[in-house]
mmCIF file of C-alpha atoms and ligand atoms in Angstrom:
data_model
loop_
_atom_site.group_PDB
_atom_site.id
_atom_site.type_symbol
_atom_site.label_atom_id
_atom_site.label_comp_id
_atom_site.label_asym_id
_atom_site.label_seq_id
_atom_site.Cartn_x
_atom_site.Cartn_y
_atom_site.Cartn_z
ATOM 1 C CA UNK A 256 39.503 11.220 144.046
ATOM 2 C CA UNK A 257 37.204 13.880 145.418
ATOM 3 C CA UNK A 258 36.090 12.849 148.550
ATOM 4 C CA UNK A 259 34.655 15.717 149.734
ATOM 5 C CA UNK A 260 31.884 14.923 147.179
ATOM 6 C CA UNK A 261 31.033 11.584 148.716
ATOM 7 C CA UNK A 262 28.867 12.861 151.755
ATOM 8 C CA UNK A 263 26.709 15.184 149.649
ATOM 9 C CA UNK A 264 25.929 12.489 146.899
ATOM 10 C CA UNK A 265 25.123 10.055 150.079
ATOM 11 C CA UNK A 266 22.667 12.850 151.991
ATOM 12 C CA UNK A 267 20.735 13.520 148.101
ATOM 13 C CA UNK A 268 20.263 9.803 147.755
ATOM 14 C CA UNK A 269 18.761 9.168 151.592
ATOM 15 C CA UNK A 270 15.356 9.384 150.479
ATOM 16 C CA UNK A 271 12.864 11.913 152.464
ATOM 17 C CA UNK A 272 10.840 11.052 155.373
ATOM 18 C CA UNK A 273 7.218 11.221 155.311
ATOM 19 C CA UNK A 274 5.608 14.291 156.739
ATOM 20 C CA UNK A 275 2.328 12.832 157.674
ATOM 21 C CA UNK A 276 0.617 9.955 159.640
ATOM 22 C CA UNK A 277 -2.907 9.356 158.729
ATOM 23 C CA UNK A 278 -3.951 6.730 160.824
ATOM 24 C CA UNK A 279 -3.843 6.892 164.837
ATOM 25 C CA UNK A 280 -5.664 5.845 167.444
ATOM 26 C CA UNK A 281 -5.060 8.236 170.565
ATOM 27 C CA UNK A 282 -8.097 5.995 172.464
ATOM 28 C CA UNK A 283 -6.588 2.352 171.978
ATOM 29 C CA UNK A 284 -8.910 -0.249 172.201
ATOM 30 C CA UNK A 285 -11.832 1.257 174.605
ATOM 31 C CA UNK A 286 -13.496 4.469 175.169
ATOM 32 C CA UNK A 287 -11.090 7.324 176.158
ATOM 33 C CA UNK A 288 -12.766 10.707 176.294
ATOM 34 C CA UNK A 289 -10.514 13.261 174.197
ATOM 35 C CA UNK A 290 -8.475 15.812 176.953
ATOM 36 C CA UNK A 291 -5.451 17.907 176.305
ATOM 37 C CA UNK A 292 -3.540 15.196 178.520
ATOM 38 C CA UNK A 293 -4.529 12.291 175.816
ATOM 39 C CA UNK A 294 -3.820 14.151 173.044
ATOM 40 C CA UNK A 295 -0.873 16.426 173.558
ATOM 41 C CA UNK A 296 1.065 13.680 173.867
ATOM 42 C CA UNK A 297 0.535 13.163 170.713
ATOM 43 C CA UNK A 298 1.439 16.203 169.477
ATOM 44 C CA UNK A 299 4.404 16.093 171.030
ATOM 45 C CA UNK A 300 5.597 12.406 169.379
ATOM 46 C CA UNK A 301 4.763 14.284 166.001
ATOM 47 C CA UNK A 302 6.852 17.241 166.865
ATOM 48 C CA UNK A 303 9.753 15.334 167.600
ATOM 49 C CA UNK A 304 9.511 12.891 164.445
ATOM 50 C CA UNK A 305 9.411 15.701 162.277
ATOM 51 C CA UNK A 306 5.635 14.986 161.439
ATOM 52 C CA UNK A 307 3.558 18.147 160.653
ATOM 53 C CA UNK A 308 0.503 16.962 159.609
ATOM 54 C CA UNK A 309 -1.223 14.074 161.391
ATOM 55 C CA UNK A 310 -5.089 12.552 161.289
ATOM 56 C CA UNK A 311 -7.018 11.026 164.539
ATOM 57 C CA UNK A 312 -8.218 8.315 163.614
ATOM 58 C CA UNK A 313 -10.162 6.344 166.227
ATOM 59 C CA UNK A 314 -12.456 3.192 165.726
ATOM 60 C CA UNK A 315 -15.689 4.337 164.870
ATOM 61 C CA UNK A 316 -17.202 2.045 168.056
ATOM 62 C CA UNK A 317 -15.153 4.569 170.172
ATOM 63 C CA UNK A 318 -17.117 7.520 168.881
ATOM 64 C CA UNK A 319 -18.363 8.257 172.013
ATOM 65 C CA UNK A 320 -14.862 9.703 172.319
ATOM 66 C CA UNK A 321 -14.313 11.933 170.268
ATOM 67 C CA UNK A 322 -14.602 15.329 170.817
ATOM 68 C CA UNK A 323 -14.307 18.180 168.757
ATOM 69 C CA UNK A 324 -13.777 20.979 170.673
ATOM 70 C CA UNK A 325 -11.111 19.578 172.195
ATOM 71 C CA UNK A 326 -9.652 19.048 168.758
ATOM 72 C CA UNK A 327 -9.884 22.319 168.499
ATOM 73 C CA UNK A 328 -8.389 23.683 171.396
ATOM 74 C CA UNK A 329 -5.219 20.900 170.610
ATOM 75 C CA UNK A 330 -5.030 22.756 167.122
ATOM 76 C CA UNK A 331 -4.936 26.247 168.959
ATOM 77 C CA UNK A 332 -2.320 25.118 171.007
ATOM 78 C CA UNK A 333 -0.160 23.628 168.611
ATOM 79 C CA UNK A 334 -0.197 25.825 165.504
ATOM 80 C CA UNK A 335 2.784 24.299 164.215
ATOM 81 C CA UNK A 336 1.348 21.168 163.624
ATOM 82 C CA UNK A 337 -1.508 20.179 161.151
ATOM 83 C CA UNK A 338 -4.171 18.084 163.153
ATOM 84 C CA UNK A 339 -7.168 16.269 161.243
ATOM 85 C CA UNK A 340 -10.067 15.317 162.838
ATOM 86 C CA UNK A 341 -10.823 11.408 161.579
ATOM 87 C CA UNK A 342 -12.394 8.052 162.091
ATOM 88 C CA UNK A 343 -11.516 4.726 161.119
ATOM 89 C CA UNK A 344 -14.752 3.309 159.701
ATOM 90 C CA UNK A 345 -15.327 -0.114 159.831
ATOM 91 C CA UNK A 346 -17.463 -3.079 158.888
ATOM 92 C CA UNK A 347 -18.362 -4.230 162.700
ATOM 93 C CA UNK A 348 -21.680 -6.279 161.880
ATOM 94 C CA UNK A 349 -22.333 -5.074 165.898
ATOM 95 C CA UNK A 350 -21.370 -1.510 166.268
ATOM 96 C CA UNK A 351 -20.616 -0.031 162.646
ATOM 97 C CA UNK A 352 -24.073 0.858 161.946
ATOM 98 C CA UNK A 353 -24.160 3.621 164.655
ATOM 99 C CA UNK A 354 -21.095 4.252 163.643
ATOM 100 C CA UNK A 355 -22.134 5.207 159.743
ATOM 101 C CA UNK A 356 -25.072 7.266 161.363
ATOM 102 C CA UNK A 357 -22.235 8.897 163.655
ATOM 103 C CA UNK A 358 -20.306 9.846 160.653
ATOM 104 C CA UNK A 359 -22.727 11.298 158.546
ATOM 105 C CA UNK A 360 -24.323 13.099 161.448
ATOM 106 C CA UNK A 361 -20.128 14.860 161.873
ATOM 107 C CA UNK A 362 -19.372 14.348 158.281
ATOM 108 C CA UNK A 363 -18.886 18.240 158.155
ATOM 109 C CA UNK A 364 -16.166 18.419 161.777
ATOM 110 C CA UNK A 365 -14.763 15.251 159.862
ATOM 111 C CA UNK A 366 -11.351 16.126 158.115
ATOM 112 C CA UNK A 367 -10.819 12.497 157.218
ATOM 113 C CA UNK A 368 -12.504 8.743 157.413
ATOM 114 C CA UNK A 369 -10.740 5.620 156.668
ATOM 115 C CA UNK A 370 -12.519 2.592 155.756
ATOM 116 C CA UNK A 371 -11.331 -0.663 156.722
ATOM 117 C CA UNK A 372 -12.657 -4.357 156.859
ATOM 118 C CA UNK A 373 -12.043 -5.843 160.372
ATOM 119 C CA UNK A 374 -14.800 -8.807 159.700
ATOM 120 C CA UNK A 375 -15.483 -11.589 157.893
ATOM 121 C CA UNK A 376 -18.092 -14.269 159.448
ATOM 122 C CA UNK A 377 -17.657 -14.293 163.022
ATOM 123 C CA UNK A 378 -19.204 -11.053 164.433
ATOM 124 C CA UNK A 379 -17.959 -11.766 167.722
ATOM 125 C CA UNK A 380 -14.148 -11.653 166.898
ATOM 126 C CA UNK A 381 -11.730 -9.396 164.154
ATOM 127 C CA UNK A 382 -10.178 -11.560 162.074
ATOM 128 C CA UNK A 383 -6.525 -9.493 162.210
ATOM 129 C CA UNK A 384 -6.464 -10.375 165.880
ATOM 130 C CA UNK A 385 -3.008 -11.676 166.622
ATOM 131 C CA UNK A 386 -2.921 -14.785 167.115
ATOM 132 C CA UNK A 387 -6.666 -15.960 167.400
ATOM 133 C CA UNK A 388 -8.021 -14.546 164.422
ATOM 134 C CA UNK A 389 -5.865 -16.943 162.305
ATOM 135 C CA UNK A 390 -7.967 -19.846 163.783
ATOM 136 C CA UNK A 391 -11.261 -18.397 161.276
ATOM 137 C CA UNK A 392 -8.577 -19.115 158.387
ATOM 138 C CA UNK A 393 -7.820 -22.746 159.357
ATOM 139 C CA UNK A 394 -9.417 -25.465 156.724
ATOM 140 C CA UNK A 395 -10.735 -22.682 154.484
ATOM 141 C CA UNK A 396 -10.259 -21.846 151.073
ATOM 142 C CA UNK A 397 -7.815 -19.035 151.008
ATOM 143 C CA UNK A 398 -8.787 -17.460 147.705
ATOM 144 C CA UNK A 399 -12.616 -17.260 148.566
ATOM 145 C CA UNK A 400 -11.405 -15.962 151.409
ATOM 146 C CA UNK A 401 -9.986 -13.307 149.780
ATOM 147 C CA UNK A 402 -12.666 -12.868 147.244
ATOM 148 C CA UNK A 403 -14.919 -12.216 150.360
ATOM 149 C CA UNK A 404 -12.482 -10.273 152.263
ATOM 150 C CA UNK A 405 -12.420 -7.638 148.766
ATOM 151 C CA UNK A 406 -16.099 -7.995 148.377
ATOM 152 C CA UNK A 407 -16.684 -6.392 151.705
ATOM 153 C CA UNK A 408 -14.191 -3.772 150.974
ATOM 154 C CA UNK A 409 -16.634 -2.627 147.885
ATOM 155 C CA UNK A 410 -19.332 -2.731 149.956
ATOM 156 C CA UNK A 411 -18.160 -0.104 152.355
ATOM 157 C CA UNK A 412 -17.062 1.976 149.956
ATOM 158 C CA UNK A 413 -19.937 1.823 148.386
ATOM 159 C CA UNK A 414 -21.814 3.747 151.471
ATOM 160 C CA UNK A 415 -19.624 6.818 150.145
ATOM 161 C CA UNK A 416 -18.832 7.393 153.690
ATOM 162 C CA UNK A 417 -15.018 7.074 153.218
ATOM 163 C CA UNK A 418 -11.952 8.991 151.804
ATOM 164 C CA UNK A 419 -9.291 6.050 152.110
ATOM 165 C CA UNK A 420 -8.871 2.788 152.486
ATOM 166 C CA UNK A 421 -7.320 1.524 155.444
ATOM 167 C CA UNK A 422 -4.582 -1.626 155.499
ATOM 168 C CA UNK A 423 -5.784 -2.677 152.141
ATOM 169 C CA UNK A 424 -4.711 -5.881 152.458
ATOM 170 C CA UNK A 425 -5.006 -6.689 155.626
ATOM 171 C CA UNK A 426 -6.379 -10.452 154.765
ATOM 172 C CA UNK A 427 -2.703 -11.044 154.632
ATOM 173 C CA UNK A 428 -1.914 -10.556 157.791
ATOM 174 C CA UNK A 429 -1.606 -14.005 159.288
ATOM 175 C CA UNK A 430 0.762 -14.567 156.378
ATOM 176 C CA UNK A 431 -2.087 -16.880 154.033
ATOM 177 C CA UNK A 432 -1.615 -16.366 150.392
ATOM 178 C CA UNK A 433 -3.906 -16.592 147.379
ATOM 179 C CA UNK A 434 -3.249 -19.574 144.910
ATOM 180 C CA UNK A 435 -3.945 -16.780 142.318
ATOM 181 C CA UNK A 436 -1.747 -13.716 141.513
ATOM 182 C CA UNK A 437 -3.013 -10.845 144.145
ATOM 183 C CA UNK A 438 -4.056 -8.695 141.116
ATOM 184 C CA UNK A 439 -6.908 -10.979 140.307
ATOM 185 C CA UNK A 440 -8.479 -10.363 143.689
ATOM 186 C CA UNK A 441 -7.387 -6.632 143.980
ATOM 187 C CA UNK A 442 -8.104 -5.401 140.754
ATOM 188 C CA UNK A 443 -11.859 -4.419 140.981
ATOM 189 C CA UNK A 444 -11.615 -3.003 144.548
ATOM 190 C CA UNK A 445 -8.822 -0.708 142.982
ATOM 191 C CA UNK A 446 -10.997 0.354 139.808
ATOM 192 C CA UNK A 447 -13.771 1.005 142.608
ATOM 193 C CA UNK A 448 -11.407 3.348 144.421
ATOM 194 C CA UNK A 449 -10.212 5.179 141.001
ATOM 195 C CA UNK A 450 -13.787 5.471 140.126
ATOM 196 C CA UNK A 451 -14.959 7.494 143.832
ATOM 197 C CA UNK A 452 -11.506 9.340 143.508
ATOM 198 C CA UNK A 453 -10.549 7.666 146.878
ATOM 199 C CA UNK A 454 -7.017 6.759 147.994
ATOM 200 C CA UNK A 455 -5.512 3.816 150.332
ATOM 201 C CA UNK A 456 -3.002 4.212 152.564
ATOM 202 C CA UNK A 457 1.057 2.854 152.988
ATOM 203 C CA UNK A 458 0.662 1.453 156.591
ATOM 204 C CA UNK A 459 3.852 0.298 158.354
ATOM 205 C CA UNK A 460 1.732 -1.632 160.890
ATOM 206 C CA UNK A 461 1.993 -4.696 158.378
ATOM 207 C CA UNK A 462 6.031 -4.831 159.500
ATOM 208 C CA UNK A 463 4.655 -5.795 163.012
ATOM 209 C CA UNK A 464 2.076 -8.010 162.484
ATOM 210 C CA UNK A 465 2.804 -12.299 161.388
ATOM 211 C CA UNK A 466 3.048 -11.052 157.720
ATOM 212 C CA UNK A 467 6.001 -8.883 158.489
ATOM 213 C CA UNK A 468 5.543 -6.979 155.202
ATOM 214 C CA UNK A 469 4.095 -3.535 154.466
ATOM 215 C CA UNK A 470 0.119 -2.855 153.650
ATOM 216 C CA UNK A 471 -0.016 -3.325 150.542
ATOM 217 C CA UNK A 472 1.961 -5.474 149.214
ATOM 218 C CA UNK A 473 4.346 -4.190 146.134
ATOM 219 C CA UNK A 474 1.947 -5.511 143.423
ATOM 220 C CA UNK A 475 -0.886 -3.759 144.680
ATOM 221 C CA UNK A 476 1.158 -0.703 144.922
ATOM 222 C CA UNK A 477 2.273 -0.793 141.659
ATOM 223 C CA UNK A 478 -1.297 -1.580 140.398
ATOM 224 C CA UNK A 479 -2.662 1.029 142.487
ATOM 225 C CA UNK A 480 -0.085 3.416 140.887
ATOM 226 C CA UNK A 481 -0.965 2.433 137.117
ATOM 227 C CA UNK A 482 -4.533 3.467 138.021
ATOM 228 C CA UNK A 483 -3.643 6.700 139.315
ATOM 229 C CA UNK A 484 -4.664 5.915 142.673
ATOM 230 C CA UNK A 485 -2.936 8.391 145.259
ATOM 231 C CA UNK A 486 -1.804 7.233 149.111
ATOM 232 C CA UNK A 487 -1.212 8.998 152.369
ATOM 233 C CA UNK A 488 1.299 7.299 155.088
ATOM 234 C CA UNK A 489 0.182 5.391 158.234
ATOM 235 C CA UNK A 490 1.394 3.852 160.976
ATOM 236 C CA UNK A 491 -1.889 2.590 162.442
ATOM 237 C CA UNK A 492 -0.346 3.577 165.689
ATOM 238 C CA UNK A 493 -2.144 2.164 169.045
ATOM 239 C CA UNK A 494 -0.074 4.508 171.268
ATOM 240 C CA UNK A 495 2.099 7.968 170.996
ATOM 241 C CA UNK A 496 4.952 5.798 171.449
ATOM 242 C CA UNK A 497 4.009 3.765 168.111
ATOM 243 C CA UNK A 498 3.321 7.271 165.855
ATOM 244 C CA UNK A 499 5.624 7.172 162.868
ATOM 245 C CA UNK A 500 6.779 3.429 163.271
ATOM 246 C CA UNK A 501 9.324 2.431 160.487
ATOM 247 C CA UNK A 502 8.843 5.900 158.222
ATOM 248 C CA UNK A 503 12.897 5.578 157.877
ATOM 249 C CA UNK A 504 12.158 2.548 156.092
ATOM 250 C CA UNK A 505 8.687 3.300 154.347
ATOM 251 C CA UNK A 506 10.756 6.261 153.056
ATOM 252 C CA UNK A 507 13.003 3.816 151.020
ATOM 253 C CA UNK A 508 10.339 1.841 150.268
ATOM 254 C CA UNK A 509 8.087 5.070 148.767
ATOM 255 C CA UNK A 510 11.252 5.723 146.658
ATOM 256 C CA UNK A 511 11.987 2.171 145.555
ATOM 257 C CA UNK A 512 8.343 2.173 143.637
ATOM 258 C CA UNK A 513 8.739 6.191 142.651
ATOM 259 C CA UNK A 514 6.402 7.506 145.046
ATOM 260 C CA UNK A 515 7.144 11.023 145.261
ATOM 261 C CA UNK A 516 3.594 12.745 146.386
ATOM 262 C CA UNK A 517 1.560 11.692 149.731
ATOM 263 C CA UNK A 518 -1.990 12.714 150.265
ATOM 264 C CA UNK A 519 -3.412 14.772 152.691
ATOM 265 C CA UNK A 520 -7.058 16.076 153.722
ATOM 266 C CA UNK A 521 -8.882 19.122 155.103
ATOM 267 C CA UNK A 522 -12.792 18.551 155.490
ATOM 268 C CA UNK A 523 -12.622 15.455 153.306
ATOM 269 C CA UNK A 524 -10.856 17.779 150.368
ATOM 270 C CA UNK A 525 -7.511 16.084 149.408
ATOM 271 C CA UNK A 526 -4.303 17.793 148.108
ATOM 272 C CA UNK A 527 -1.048 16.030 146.855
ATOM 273 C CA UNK A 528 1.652 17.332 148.272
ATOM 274 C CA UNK A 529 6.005 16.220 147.206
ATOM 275 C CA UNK A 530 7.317 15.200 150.131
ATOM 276 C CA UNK A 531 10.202 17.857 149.887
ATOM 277 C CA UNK A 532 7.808 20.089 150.898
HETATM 278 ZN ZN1 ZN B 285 -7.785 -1.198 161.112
HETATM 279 ZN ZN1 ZN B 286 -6.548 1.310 162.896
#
């Protein structure tokens, strides 16, 4: 028995932590002017998970926020670390329109936008918030509420303003399930994405939430992958404390359905990098 052989076949099967978060939101939920003090913190987090590349990505309704220049000075003064300069687009009936004209107006100081559907009817409440939002699924049909929910996903993507799609399947998230397989619903959305060259995102923020299960779900991951369709790694992270939630597990996850490559962006231009590197 050789078993000085055992650790080094244990350390090449722990499978390799993702180098990139690609969906933060260093303001929270209100309108926090961008200063070294917000974001260095941030930096920081990522330094210390072993993340070299992240993306700020705030709601677009707390644009008022963002400031490039001081992303700039953050990059200066961290020039180990990869910072992008994003947005979470989303489909606020309210505030989204400014935000569109906002992000075509910065598209060029933009490294990265996510698109993501917060809203279904009521414009006066997201449906992922936890727990009311699950009252606008009580009585309802659950697939047309899916239907809907992948409709509006088309239709922002269809403003070409994005480069990924946020919490794909964030419908789930109050733990409701189609009567249908999830492909039936999915499956246009994803030929949509192949067809703009887009990606969506792995986003640990589903272990947290009533579903308790990662964004997407397997079969859209493995549908995603027949297409071709290409994903970075989020944690949808609220605070610095939250940055890189669960990678140790989306790591075994990644390699459980092969995923070997994770996207990232400069000025909306996307490379696939292995994660060894
Ligand atoms: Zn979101
Ligand atoms: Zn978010």
């Amino acid at each position: 028995m050789s078993s000085e052989a055992i650790p080094t076949l244990q350390q090449s099967n722990t499978p390799l932590l993702p180098f990139s978060d690609y969906h933060t939101h260093p303001q929270g939920h209100r309108v926090q002017r961008y200063t070294q003090e917000l974001l260095q913190r941030w930096a920081d987090s990522a330094r210390r998970l072993g993340l070299t590349d992240i993306a700020f990505t705030d709601h677009d309704r707390y644009h008022a926020g963002v400031d490039f220049g001081e992303l700039n000075r953050l990059r200066e003064r961290n020039p180990d670390l990869r910072i992008r300069a994003g947005i979470e687009l989303d489909n606020d009936p309210v505030h989204s329109p400014a935000g569109r004209k906002w992000v075509e107006k910065n598209w060029d100081q933009l490294d990265f936008v996510l698109g993501s559907v917060h809203f279904l009817e009521r414009p006066d409440q997201m449906f992922d918030s936890v727990p009311d939002g699950a009252s606008q699924f009580e009585g309802r049909n659950i697939d047309e509420m899916y239907a809907d929910y992948f409709r509006r996903l088309r239709e922002l993507i269809a403003t070409g303003l994005v480069d990924s799609l946020a919490h794909i399947d964030l419908i789930k998230i109050h733990g409701h399930r189609p009567t249908a397989e999830i492909r039936m619903f999915v499956n246009e959305t994803l030929e949509f994405i192949r067809a703009r060259n887009l990606t969506i995102e792995l986003s640990t923020a589903g272990w947290r939430k009533p579903v308790n299960e990662l964004y997407p779900s397997d079969s859209i991951i493995e549908l995603a992958t027949e297409k071709g369709i290409p994903f970075t790694t989020a944690s949808d992270a609220h605070s610095h404390f939250q940055l890189g939630e669960n990678f140790a597990k989306l790591a075994r996850k990644m390699a459980e359905m092969g995923i070997s490559q994770v996207c990232i962006f400069e000025k909306h231009r996307r490379a696939d990098v292995p994660l060894q590197l």
